[in-house]
Coordinates of C-alpha atoms (C1' of nucleotides) in Angstrom, one line a residue:
Chain E
M249 CA 108.4 -102.2 -15.2
A250 CA 111.9 -103.4 -15.7
K251 CA 114.1 -103.5 -12.7
F252 CA 116.8 -101.3 -14.2
L253 CA 114.3 -98.4 -14.4
T254 CA 112.7 -98.6 -11.0
N255 CA 115.5 -99.7 -8.6
K256 CA 116.8 -96.4 -7.4
E257 CA 119.7 -98.0 -5.5
E258 CA 121.1 -99.5 -8.6
N259 CA 122.6 -96.8 -10.7
Y260 CA 120.7 -96.6 -13.9
S261 CA 123.6 -96.0 -16.2
Q262 CA 125.5 -98.8 -14.5
W263 CA 122.8 -101.2 -15.3
Y264 CA 122.5 -99.9 -18.9
N265 CA 126.2 -100.3 -19.4
D266 CA 126.0 -103.7 -18.0
L267 CA 123.2 -104.9 -20.2
V268 CA 124.8 -103.4 -23.2
I269 CA 128.1 -105.0 -22.5
K270 CA 126.6 -108.4 -21.6
A271 CA 124.4 -108.2 -24.7
D272 CA 127.4 -107.4 -26.9
M273 CA 125.8 -104.1 -27.7
A274 CA 128.6 -101.7 -27.0
E275 CA 131.4 -100.9 -24.6
N276 CA 132.9 -97.7 -23.4
S277 CA 135.6 -96.6 -25.7
A278 CA 138.8 -94.9 -24.7
V279 CA 137.6 -92.0 -26.7
R280 CA 135.5 -89.5 -24.8
G281 CA 131.8 -90.0 -25.2
C282 CA 132.1 -92.3 -28.2
M283 CA 130.9 -95.8 -28.4
V284 CA 132.1 -99.1 -29.7
I285 CA 129.1 -100.9 -31.2
K286 CA 129.7 -104.6 -31.0
P287 CA 128.5 -106.9 -33.9
Y288 CA 125.2 -107.8 -32.4
G289 CA 124.2 -104.2 -31.7
Y290 CA 125.4 -103.2 -35.1
A291 CA 123.3 -105.9 -36.7
I292 CA 120.3 -104.2 -35.2
W293 CA 121.4 -100.9 -36.6
E294 CA 121.9 -102.6 -40.0
K295 CA 118.3 -103.7 -39.9
V296 CA 117.2 -100.2 -39.0
Q297 CA 119.2 -98.9 -41.9
S298 CA 118.0 -101.3 -44.5
E299 CA 114.3 -100.9 -43.6
L300 CA 114.5 -97.1 -43.5
D301 CA 116.5 -97.1 -46.8
K302 CA 113.7 -99.0 -48.5
M303 CA 111.2 -96.4 -47.2
F304 CA 113.3 -93.5 -48.5
K305 CA 113.7 -95.1 -51.9
A306 CA 110.0 -95.8 -52.0
T307 CA 109.4 -92.0 -51.5
G308 CA 111.8 -91.1 -54.3
H309 CA 115.0 -90.4 -52.5
V310 CA 118.5 -91.5 -53.5
N311 CA 121.7 -91.8 -51.4
A312 CA 124.9 -89.8 -51.8
Y313 CA 127.9 -88.9 -49.6
F314 CA 129.5 -85.6 -48.6
P315 CA 132.7 -84.7 -46.8
L316 CA 133.3 -85.3 -43.1
F317 CA 135.1 -81.9 -42.8
I318 CA 133.4 -78.5 -43.1
P319 CA 135.4 -75.3 -43.5
K320 CA 134.7 -73.0 -40.6
S321 CA 133.5 -70.3 -42.9
F322 CA 130.7 -72.6 -44.3
L323 CA 129.3 -73.2 -40.9
S324 CA 129.0 -69.5 -40.2
R325 CA 127.1 -68.6 -43.3
E326 CA 123.7 -69.2 -41.7
A327 CA 123.5 -67.2 -38.5
D328 CA 121.1 -69.3 -36.5
H329 CA 122.7 -72.5 -37.6
V330 CA 126.2 -71.5 -36.4
E331 CA 124.8 -70.2 -33.2
G332 CA 123.1 -73.5 -32.5
F333 CA 126.1 -75.6 -33.2
A334 CA 129.1 -73.5 -32.4
K335 CA 129.4 -74.7 -28.8
E336 CA 129.7 -78.4 -29.6
C337 CA 132.1 -78.6 -32.5
A338 CA 135.3 -80.6 -32.8
V339 CA 137.8 -78.5 -34.8
V340 CA 140.7 -79.6 -36.9
T341 CA 143.5 -77.1 -36.7
H342 CA 146.6 -79.1 -37.9
Y343 CA 147.3 -81.7 -40.4
R344 CA 150.6 -83.2 -39.3
L345 CA 152.5 -84.7 -36.3
K346 CA 156.3 -84.9 -35.9
N347 CA 158.7 -86.5 -33.5
D348 CA 159.3 -84.4 -30.4
E349 CA 162.9 -82.9 -30.6
N350 CA 163.7 -83.3 -26.9
G351 CA 162.1 -86.5 -26.1
R352 CA 159.8 -89.2 -26.8
G353 CA 156.6 -89.5 -28.7
V354 CA 155.0 -87.3 -31.3
V355 CA 153.7 -83.7 -31.0
V356 CA 151.6 -81.6 -33.3
D357 CA 153.8 -79.9 -35.8
P358 CA 153.2 -76.2 -35.4
A359 CA 154.3 -75.6 -39.0
A360 CA 151.3 -77.7 -40.1
K361 CA 148.7 -75.3 -39.0
L362 CA 145.7 -75.1 -41.3
E363 CA 145.0 -71.7 -42.8
E364 CA 141.3 -72.3 -42.2
E365 CA 140.1 -74.6 -39.5
L366 CA 137.9 -77.6 -40.4
I367 CA 134.9 -78.5 -38.4
V368 CA 134.1 -82.2 -38.0
R369 CA 130.4 -82.2 -39.3
P370 CA 127.8 -81.9 -36.5
T371 CA 125.3 -82.0 -39.4
S372 CA 125.8 -81.5 -43.1
E373 CA 123.5 -78.7 -44.2
T374 CA 126.3 -76.3 -45.0
I375 CA 128.6 -78.6 -46.9
I376 CA 125.7 -80.1 -48.8
W377 CA 124.2 -76.7 -49.7
N378 CA 127.5 -75.6 -50.9
S379 CA 127.3 -78.5 -53.4
Y380 CA 123.7 -77.9 -54.3
K381 CA 124.7 -74.4 -55.4
N382 CA 126.3 -76.0 -58.4
W383 CA 123.7 -78.6 -58.9
V384 CA 120.6 -76.5 -59.1
H385 CA 120.1 -74.0 -61.9
S386 CA 116.6 -74.6 -63.3
Y387 CA 113.2 -75.9 -62.1
R388 CA 114.1 -79.0 -64.2
D389 CA 116.8 -79.8 -61.6
L390 CA 114.2 -79.9 -58.8
P391 CA 113.2 -81.5 -56.6
L392 CA 116.6 -82.7 -55.3
L393 CA 115.8 -85.6 -53.0
I394 CA 119.1 -86.8 -51.4
N395 CA 119.9 -88.8 -48.3
Q396 CA 123.3 -89.6 -46.7
W397 CA 124.2 -92.3 -44.3
A398 CA 127.1 -90.9 -42.2
N399 CA 128.6 -90.3 -38.8
V400 CA 128.5 -86.9 -37.1
V401 CA 130.3 -85.4 -34.1
R402 CA 128.7 -83.2 -31.5
W403 CA 130.9 -82.4 -28.5
E404 CA 128.2 -82.5 -25.9
M405 CA 129.2 -81.6 -22.4
R406 CA 127.5 -84.7 -21.1
T407 CA 127.1 -87.9 -23.0
R408 CA 124.9 -90.9 -22.5
L409 CA 125.3 -94.2 -24.1
F410 CA 123.2 -94.4 -27.3
L411 CA 121.0 -91.4 -26.4
R412 CA 123.7 -88.7 -26.7
T413 CA 127.1 -89.8 -27.8
A414 CA 129.8 -87.5 -29.0
E415 CA 130.0 -89.4 -32.3
F416 CA 126.9 -91.1 -33.7
L417 CA 125.7 -92.8 -36.8
W418 CA 122.7 -91.4 -38.6
Q419 CA 121.0 -90.6 -41.9
E420 CA 120.4 -87.1 -42.9
G421 CA 118.1 -86.2 -45.8
H422 CA 118.5 -82.9 -47.6
T423 CA 116.0 -81.9 -50.2
A424 CA 115.6 -78.8 -52.4
H425 CA 112.2 -77.8 -53.9
A426 CA 110.8 -75.2 -56.2
T427 CA 108.0 -74.1 -53.9
Q428 CA 107.3 -73.6 -50.3
E429 CA 104.3 -75.9 -50.4
E430 CA 106.3 -78.7 -51.9
A431 CA 109.0 -78.4 -49.2
I432 CA 106.5 -78.3 -46.4
E433 CA 104.8 -81.4 -47.9
E434 CA 108.2 -83.1 -48.0
T435 CA 108.8 -82.2 -44.4
Q436 CA 105.5 -83.7 -43.3
K437 CA 105.9 -86.7 -45.6
M438 CA 109.2 -87.6 -43.9
I439 CA 108.0 -87.2 -40.4
N440 CA 105.3 -89.7 -41.4
V441 CA 107.8 -92.1 -42.7
Y442 CA 109.6 -91.9 -39.4
A443 CA 106.4 -92.4 -37.5
E444 CA 105.5 -95.4 -39.6
F445 CA 108.9 -96.9 -39.1
A446 CA 108.8 -96.4 -35.3
E447 CA 105.4 -98.0 -35.0
N448 CA 105.6 -100.8 -37.5
F449 CA 109.2 -101.8 -37.1
M450 CA 110.4 -100.6 -33.7
A451 CA 107.0 -101.2 -32.1
I452 CA 107.1 -97.9 -30.4
P453 CA 104.1 -95.6 -30.5
V454 CA 104.9 -92.0 -31.3
I455 CA 103.2 -88.6 -31.0
K456 CA 103.8 -86.4 -34.1
G457 CA 104.0 -82.7 -33.6
V458 CA 105.9 -79.5 -34.2
K459 CA 108.5 -78.0 -31.9
T460 CA 108.1 -74.7 -30.3
A461 CA 110.4 -71.9 -31.5
S462 CA 112.9 -72.4 -28.8
E463 CA 113.2 -76.2 -29.4
R464 CA 113.5 -75.8 -33.2
F465 CA 116.5 -77.0 -35.2
A466 CA 119.1 -74.2 -35.6
G467 CA 118.2 -72.6 -38.9
A468 CA 114.8 -74.1 -39.4
L469 CA 111.5 -72.4 -39.8
D470 CA 109.6 -75.4 -38.5
T471 CA 110.7 -78.7 -36.9
Y472 CA 108.5 -81.7 -36.9
T473 CA 109.2 -84.4 -34.4
I474 CA 108.1 -87.8 -33.3
E475 CA 108.1 -88.1 -29.5
T476 CA 108.3 -91.4 -27.7
L477 CA 107.8 -92.4 -24.1
M478 CA 110.4 -94.6 -22.3
Q479 CA 109.6 -97.1 -19.5
D480 CA 110.9 -94.7 -16.8
G481 CA 108.3 -92.1 -17.8
K482 CA 110.8 -89.8 -19.6
A483 CA 110.3 -88.7 -23.2
L484 CA 112.7 -89.3 -26.0
Q485 CA 112.8 -87.4 -29.3
A486 CA 113.2 -90.2 -31.8
G487 CA 113.3 -88.3 -35.1
T488 CA 113.0 -84.9 -36.6
S489 CA 112.1 -83.3 -40.0
H490 CA 112.8 -79.7 -40.6
F491 CA 111.3 -77.1 -43.0
L492 CA 114.3 -74.9 -43.6
G493 CA 112.5 -72.3 -45.8
Q494 CA 115.0 -70.4 -48.0
N495 CA 117.5 -69.9 -45.2
F496 CA 120.2 -72.2 -46.5
A497 CA 119.5 -71.3 -50.2
K498 CA 120.1 -67.7 -49.4
A499 CA 123.2 -68.4 -47.3
F500 CA 124.7 -70.5 -50.1
D501 CA 123.2 -68.6 -52.9
V502 CA 121.2 -71.5 -54.5
Q503 CA 118.9 -70.0 -57.0
F504 CA 117.0 -71.5 -59.9
T505 CA 115.0 -70.2 -62.9
D506 CA 111.4 -71.1 -62.7
K507 CA 109.0 -72.0 -65.5
S508 CA 108.2 -68.3 -66.1
G509 CA 111.9 -67.4 -66.3
K510 CA 112.0 -65.8 -62.9
L511 CA 115.0 -66.3 -60.6
D512 CA 114.2 -67.5 -57.1
Y513 CA 115.8 -69.2 -54.1
V514 CA 115.0 -72.9 -53.6
W515 CA 113.1 -74.2 -50.6
A516 CA 114.8 -76.7 -48.3
T517 CA 114.1 -79.5 -45.9
S518 CA 116.3 -81.8 -43.8
W519 CA 115.4 -84.8 -41.7
G520 CA 117.3 -87.4 -39.7
V521 CA 117.3 -90.3 -37.3
S522 CA 120.3 -91.8 -35.5
T523 CA 121.6 -94.7 -33.5
R524 CA 119.6 -93.1 -30.7
L525 CA 116.8 -95.3 -32.1
I526 CA 118.7 -98.3 -30.7
G527 CA 118.6 -96.6 -27.3
A528 CA 114.9 -96.1 -27.7
L529 CA 114.4 -99.7 -28.6
I530 CA 116.3 -100.8 -25.5
M531 CA 114.5 -98.5 -23.2
A532 CA 111.1 -99.0 -24.5
H533 CA 110.9 -102.8 -24.4
S534 CA 113.6 -104.2 -22.2
D535 CA 112.7 -106.3 -19.1
N536 CA 114.6 -107.9 -16.3
N537 CA 115.8 -110.6 -18.6
G538 CA 117.4 -108.2 -21.1
L539 CA 116.5 -106.9 -24.5
V540 CA 113.1 -107.5 -26.1
L541 CA 113.5 -107.1 -29.9
P542 CA 110.5 -106.7 -32.1
P543 CA 110.7 -109.4 -34.8
N544 CA 110.8 -106.9 -37.6
L545 CA 114.1 -105.6 -36.4
A546 CA 115.6 -108.7 -34.8
P547 CA 118.8 -109.8 -36.5
I548 CA 118.0 -113.3 -35.4
Q549 CA 114.2 -113.9 -35.4
V550 CA 114.3 -117.6 -34.3
V551 CA 117.0 -119.5 -32.5
I552 CA 116.9 -123.3 -32.4
V553 CA 118.6 -124.9 -29.4
P554 CA 119.2 -128.7 -29.5
I555 CA 119.1 -130.7 -26.3
F556 CA 121.3 -133.7 -26.4
K557 CA 123.4 -136.1 -24.4
N558 CA 125.6 -137.5 -27.1
P559 CA 126.6 -137.0 -30.8
E560 CA 124.1 -139.5 -32.0
Q561 CA 121.3 -137.6 -30.5
L562 CA 122.6 -134.3 -31.8
N563 CA 122.7 -135.8 -35.3
A564 CA 119.1 -136.9 -35.1
I565 CA 118.1 -133.5 -33.8
S566 CA 120.1 -131.6 -36.3
K567 CA 118.2 -133.4 -39.1
E568 CA 114.9 -132.1 -37.8
A569 CA 116.4 -128.7 -37.0
D570 CA 117.8 -128.2 -40.5
K571 CA 114.4 -129.1 -41.9
I572 CA 112.7 -126.5 -39.7
K573 CA 115.4 -123.9 -40.5
T574 CA 115.1 -124.4 -44.2
G575 CA 111.3 -124.2 -44.0
L576 CA 111.4 -120.9 -42.0
E577 CA 114.1 -119.4 -44.2
S578 CA 112.0 -120.0 -47.2
L579 CA 109.5 -117.7 -45.7
G580 CA 112.2 -115.0 -45.2
I581 CA 112.6 -115.7 -41.5
S582 CA 116.1 -115.5 -40.1
V583 CA 117.1 -118.5 -38.1
K584 CA 120.1 -119.5 -36.1
Y585 CA 120.7 -123.1 -35.2
D586 CA 123.0 -123.1 -32.1
D587 CA 124.5 -126.6 -32.0
R588 CA 127.6 -125.7 -30.0
D589 CA 128.3 -128.4 -27.4
N590 CA 130.4 -126.1 -25.2
N591 CA 127.4 -124.5 -23.5
T592 CA 124.5 -126.0 -21.7
P593 CA 120.9 -125.5 -23.1
G594 CA 120.1 -123.5 -20.0
F595 CA 123.0 -121.1 -20.7
K596 CA 121.8 -120.6 -24.2
F597 CA 118.2 -120.0 -23.2
A598 CA 119.4 -117.2 -20.9
D599 CA 121.8 -115.8 -23.4
Y600 CA 119.3 -115.5 -26.2
E601 CA 116.8 -113.9 -23.9
L602 CA 119.4 -111.3 -23.0
K603 CA 119.9 -110.7 -26.7
G604 CA 116.2 -110.3 -27.2
V605 CA 115.6 -113.1 -29.8
P606 CA 111.8 -113.1 -30.3
V607 CA 111.3 -116.9 -30.6
R608 CA 113.3 -119.8 -29.3
L609 CA 112.8 -123.4 -30.3
A610 CA 114.1 -126.3 -28.2
I611 CA 114.3 -129.8 -29.6
G612 CA 115.3 -132.7 -27.5
P613 CA 115.0 -136.5 -27.6
R614 CA 111.5 -136.3 -26.1
D615 CA 110.4 -134.1 -29.0
L616 CA 111.9 -136.5 -31.5
E617 CA 109.8 -139.2 -30.1
N618 CA 106.6 -137.1 -30.0
G619 CA 107.3 -135.2 -33.2
T620 CA 107.1 -131.9 -31.4
V621 CA 109.1 -128.7 -30.8
E622 CA 109.1 -126.5 -27.7
V623 CA 108.4 -122.9 -28.6
A624 CA 109.3 -120.1 -26.2
R625 CA 108.4 -116.5 -26.9
R626 CA 110.6 -113.7 -25.6
D627 CA 107.8 -111.1 -25.1
T628 CA 105.7 -113.1 -22.7
L629 CA 108.3 -115.6 -21.6
T630 CA 105.7 -118.4 -22.1
K631 CA 106.3 -121.8 -23.6
E632 CA 104.3 -124.1 -25.8
V633 CA 104.7 -127.5 -27.4
V634 CA 103.9 -127.5 -31.1
S635 CA 103.9 -130.4 -33.6
M636 CA 106.7 -130.4 -36.1
Q637 CA 104.4 -130.5 -39.1
A638 CA 102.7 -127.3 -38.1
I639 CA 105.8 -125.5 -37.0
T640 CA 106.6 -123.3 -40.0
N641 CA 103.3 -121.6 -40.3
Y642 CA 102.9 -121.5 -36.6
I643 CA 106.2 -119.5 -36.3
R644 CA 105.3 -117.2 -39.2
D645 CA 102.0 -116.3 -37.4
L646 CA 103.7 -116.1 -34.0
L647 CA 106.3 -113.6 -35.2
R648 CA 103.5 -111.4 -36.4
E649 CA 101.7 -111.7 -33.1
I650 CA 104.8 -110.9 -31.1
Q651 CA 105.4 -107.8 -33.2
E652 CA 101.9 -106.7 -32.5
N653 CA 102.0 -107.6 -28.9
I654 CA 105.2 -105.7 -28.2
F655 CA 103.6 -102.6 -29.8
S656 CA 100.3 -102.9 -28.0
K657 CA 102.2 -103.4 -24.7
A658 CA 104.1 -100.1 -25.4
L659 CA 100.9 -98.4 -26.5
K660 CA 99.1 -99.5 -23.3
F661 CA 102.0 -98.2 -21.2
R662 CA 101.8 -94.9 -23.0
K663 CA 98.1 -94.6 -22.6
E664 CA 98.5 -95.2 -18.8
N665 CA 101.1 -92.6 -18.7
I666 CA 99.4 -89.7 -20.5
S667 CA 97.7 -87.2 -18.2
Y668 CA 95.5 -84.2 -18.9
V669 CA 96.0 -81.5 -16.4
D670 CA 94.5 -78.1 -16.0
S671 CA 96.2 -76.5 -13.0
W672 CA 99.7 -75.8 -11.9
E673 CA 99.5 -77.9 -8.8
E674 CA 98.2 -80.9 -10.7
F675 CA 101.0 -80.4 -13.3
V676 CA 103.8 -80.4 -10.8
D677 CA 102.2 -83.3 -8.9
T678 CA 101.8 -85.4 -12.0
L679 CA 105.3 -84.7 -13.1
N680 CA 106.8 -85.7 -9.8
K681 CA 104.6 -88.7 -8.9
K682 CA 103.8 -90.1 -12.3
G683 CA 106.0 -88.6 -15.0
G684 CA 105.0 -89.5 -18.5
F685 CA 103.4 -87.3 -21.1
I686 CA 101.3 -84.4 -19.9
Y687 CA 98.8 -82.5 -22.1
A688 CA 98.3 -79.1 -20.8
H689 CA 97.5 -75.6 -21.9
W690 CA 100.2 -73.1 -22.6
D691 CA 100.0 -69.4 -23.4
G692 CA 102.2 -69.7 -26.4
T693 CA 105.0 -67.5 -25.2
P694 CA 108.7 -68.6 -25.0
A695 CA 109.0 -66.8 -21.7
T696 CA 106.4 -69.1 -20.1
E697 CA 107.9 -72.1 -21.7
E698 CA 111.3 -71.2 -20.3
K699 CA 109.9 -70.5 -16.8
I700 CA 108.1 -73.9 -16.7
K701 CA 111.4 -75.6 -17.7
E702 CA 113.3 -73.8 -15.0
M703 CA 110.8 -74.6 -12.3
T704 CA 110.1 -78.2 -13.2
K705 CA 112.7 -79.4 -15.8
A706 CA 109.7 -80.3 -18.0
T707 CA 109.9 -79.1 -21.6
I708 CA 107.3 -78.8 -24.3
R709 CA 108.0 -81.9 -26.4
C710 CA 105.8 -80.7 -29.2
I711 CA 102.6 -79.2 -30.2
P712 CA 100.8 -82.4 -31.4
L713 CA 99.5 -82.4 -34.9
D714 CA 96.3 -84.0 -33.8
S715 CA 95.7 -81.7 -30.8
K716 CA 92.1 -80.5 -30.9
E717 CA 91.1 -76.9 -30.7
E718 CA 89.7 -76.3 -27.2
E719 CA 89.4 -73.3 -24.9
G720 CA 91.7 -73.4 -21.9
K721 CA 94.0 -71.4 -19.6
C722 CA 97.8 -71.6 -19.4
I723 CA 98.7 -73.7 -16.4
L724 CA 101.3 -71.2 -15.3
T725 CA 100.0 -67.8 -16.3
G726 CA 96.3 -68.4 -16.7
K727 CA 96.2 -66.6 -20.0
P728 CA 93.9 -68.0 -22.7
S729 CA 95.0 -70.9 -24.9
T730 CA 93.3 -72.7 -27.7
K731 CA 95.2 -76.0 -27.7
R732 CA 96.9 -78.4 -25.4
V733 CA 100.6 -79.0 -25.9
L734 CA 102.7 -82.0 -24.8
F735 CA 104.9 -81.7 -21.8
A736 CA 107.4 -84.1 -20.3
R737 CA 110.8 -84.5 -18.8
A738 CA 113.0 -85.7 -21.5
Y739 CA 116.4 -87.2 -22.3
Chain I
rC161 C1' 133.3 -75.4 -15.8
rG162 C1' 131.1 -76.1 -10.4
rG163 C1' 129.5 -80.1 -6.3
rG164 C1' 130.1 -85.3 -5.1
rG165 C1' 131.8 -90.4 -6.1
rU166 C1' 135.1 -94.0 -8.3
rG167 C1' 139.9 -95.9 -10.6
rU168 C1' 143.1 -102.9 -7.9
rA169 C1' 143.3 -109.3 -13.7
rG170 C1' 138.8 -109.4 -19.5
rC171 C1' 134.2 -108.0 -16.3
rG172 C1' 132.3 -107.0 -11.2
rC173 C1' 134.4 -106.0 -6.6
rA174 C1' 137.1 -106.5 -1.3
rG175 C1' 141.5 -104.6 0.9
rC176 C1' 142.8 -98.3 2.1
rC177 C1' 140.2 -95.4 7.7
rC178 C1' 144.6 -97.7 11.5
rG179 C1' 151.3 -98.4 6.1
rG180 C1' 154.3 -104.3 7.4
rU181 C1' 155.6 -111.2 4.2
rU182 C1' 154.3 -113.7 -1.9
rA183 C1' 147.7 -108.2 -3.2
rG184 C1' 142.7 -111.3 -2.5
rC185 C1' 137.4 -112.9 -4.0
rG186 C1' 133.3 -114.0 -7.6
rC187 C1' 132.5 -114.4 -12.9
rA188 C1' 135.1 -115.3 -17.3
rU189 C1' 139.5 -118.0 -19.6
rC190 C1' 142.7 -122.7 -20.2
rU191 C1' 143.5 -128.3 -19.0
rG192 C1' 141.4 -133.1 -17.4
rG193 C1' 137.1 -135.7 -16.0
rU194 C1' 131.9 -136.1 -15.1
rU195 C1' 127.6 -133.5 -17.2
rU196 C1' 123.7 -131.3 -20.8
rG197 C1' 114.8 -130.4 -20.9
rG198 C1' 116.4 -123.1 -17.5
rG199 C1' 122.6 -119.6 -16.5
rA200 C1' 126.4 -127.5 -14.6
rC201 C1' 130.0 -129.8 -11.0
rC202 C1' 134.8 -131.4 -9.2
rA203 C1' 140.2 -130.9 -9.5
rG204 C1' 144.1 -128.0 -11.2
rA205 C1' 146.3 -123.8 -14.1
rG206 C1' 147.3 -119.0 -16.3
rG207 C1' 146.4 -113.9 -15.9
rG208 C1' 148.2 -107.6 -11.9
rU209 C1' 153.5 -101.5 -13.8
rC210 C1' 147.0 -101.6 -7.5
rG211 C1' 145.0 -94.9 -13.2
rC212 C1' 149.8 -91.6 -13.9
rA213 C1' 153.7 -88.6 -11.7
rG214 C1' 156.0 -86.9 -7.5
rG215 C1' 156.6 -86.8 -2.1
rU216 C1' 156.7 -88.8 3.2
rU217 C1' 158.8 -93.5 5.2
rC218 C1' 163.4 -98.7 6.8
rG219 C1' 158.8 -100.1 4.1
rA220 C1' 153.1 -97.4 0.2
rA221 C1' 147.4 -100.4 -3.2
rU222 C1' 147.0 -98.0 1.8
rC223 C1' 149.3 -91.4 4.0
rC224 C1' 150.3 -86.3 1.3
rU225 C1' 150.4 -83.2 -3.4
rG226 C1' 149.5 -82.6 -8.5
rC227 C1' 147.6 -84.6 -12.9
rC228 C1' 144.5 -87.9 -15.9
rA229 C1' 140.2 -90.8 -16.8
rU230 C1' 135.4 -92.1 -15.6
rC231 C1' 130.3 -91.9 -13.4
rC232 C1' 126.3 -89.1 -10.9
rC233 C1' 124.1 -84.1 -10.0
rG234 C1' 124.1 -79.2 -12.2
rA235 C1' 125.4 -75.9 -16.4
rC236 C1' 124.9 -77.6 -21.8
rC237 C1' 121.9 -80.4 -25.4
rA238 C1' 117.4 -79.7 -32.7

RNA sequence: CGGGGUGUAGCGCAGCCCGGUUAGCGCAUCUGGUUUGGGACCAGAGGGUCGCAGGUUCGAAUCCUGCCAUCCCGACCA
């Protein structure tokens, strides 16, 4: 396991900050709990965006954009929704500054007080459903399958880089359907899209499930989640998809006429993933040398480092490097040729490892003589010498292998850190000594869930979709249970 | 909002307890030279309102008070 997660003396967040700054991922901003995402980190996010966007389009969704500000009255239309978000809202009360009469600087102009305060969106259900009211009249207008890429603000009491920042980037899908069945189907379809994305692109295995009532999205009837396990044994919720029933349709009076001419409220879903995924990526795969990026999300998949003593040598190497670069790029592989002469090869090796570039090629005079290339892979840190003729296909296959290897490594880790326990002692013991995911029986009551949380800080991450029916007794109360649920300490 | 820690150059820190020249160190930066197959070396240079405000003192990075920021633990968190 990576040093940063095991070394107790070294402050975890200090390390994280450090890696992130050194890797040009982010730096602390002067603004509370917000982050600056540096170009390299943002490039990873852009990859996430473009791959997800393709999947959304393939499932019939389109993009749109809605306002940043939400009138306070909108937010309060749905009772559960406002209760869930009220405590973490940034509020705009004024729209103008003026010069201070008795001194320096600017002050808020009291005359510019807004009649109705505006909330900086913590999520967009309300403002979007306010629009949908005007967009939906007939069954012919349905389904409405819209996604928005945006930033949202949640004034959390405690923030954590990438995992819980005050402002974060995300996508939020908001759909409207004619029937309950169709909406539920959409909710499930999207959690499957997220699961596929997490496993195939991020190389992080997930457990799909539904949240318990107390962990549900504010205003939802059901929340589907994908739960992931980080290297330190803590769980991270990586994406959610909500079945909203008719709650928002009723709150915003969105009705349609169905085929038989009857008026009914529409059925809704919403679903989202955020820059938290970048946090998951870092925490799931990083090692002591820095980031480990799965090839499918790496902004740079292959870096070529020339090793040379003089400009003549560099020229000769560059010719070969360019050929390789062109060959790889024709296969859709992103390649960077780093011919800067102001850093030594050793420095570049370490730097690209820190940045998680999956494959590094080194070409020196020795290789020119032999017609070879040195190939180093980031996931295993091993090196091989490959002939120049074979290099293009070799790299294509290698990238695939690395992608699979990173996933199976994470899967193996997860397997080793899933426990099945049947008693309270075992539960507490596993939690403290091992951590990870714990499958255990629960009597199904919010009171028991709450009590377990209080006693152990472990929460029910989800009721897994593939959990088998089996007779059992609740680990706390001993009452009968028919299914195991997934417990863990979480971020 | 409670408990604890920290704030000194771009980054990481020492100095503070026990006040006393011109505030140091490592990394990074710049210049010159030698280097370049795993984070190069030598020589030189630049860079600081010591978080902010007030107080004590002949004298404050150092002591006192207040404030601010930040981190950790709690509370909070789909």
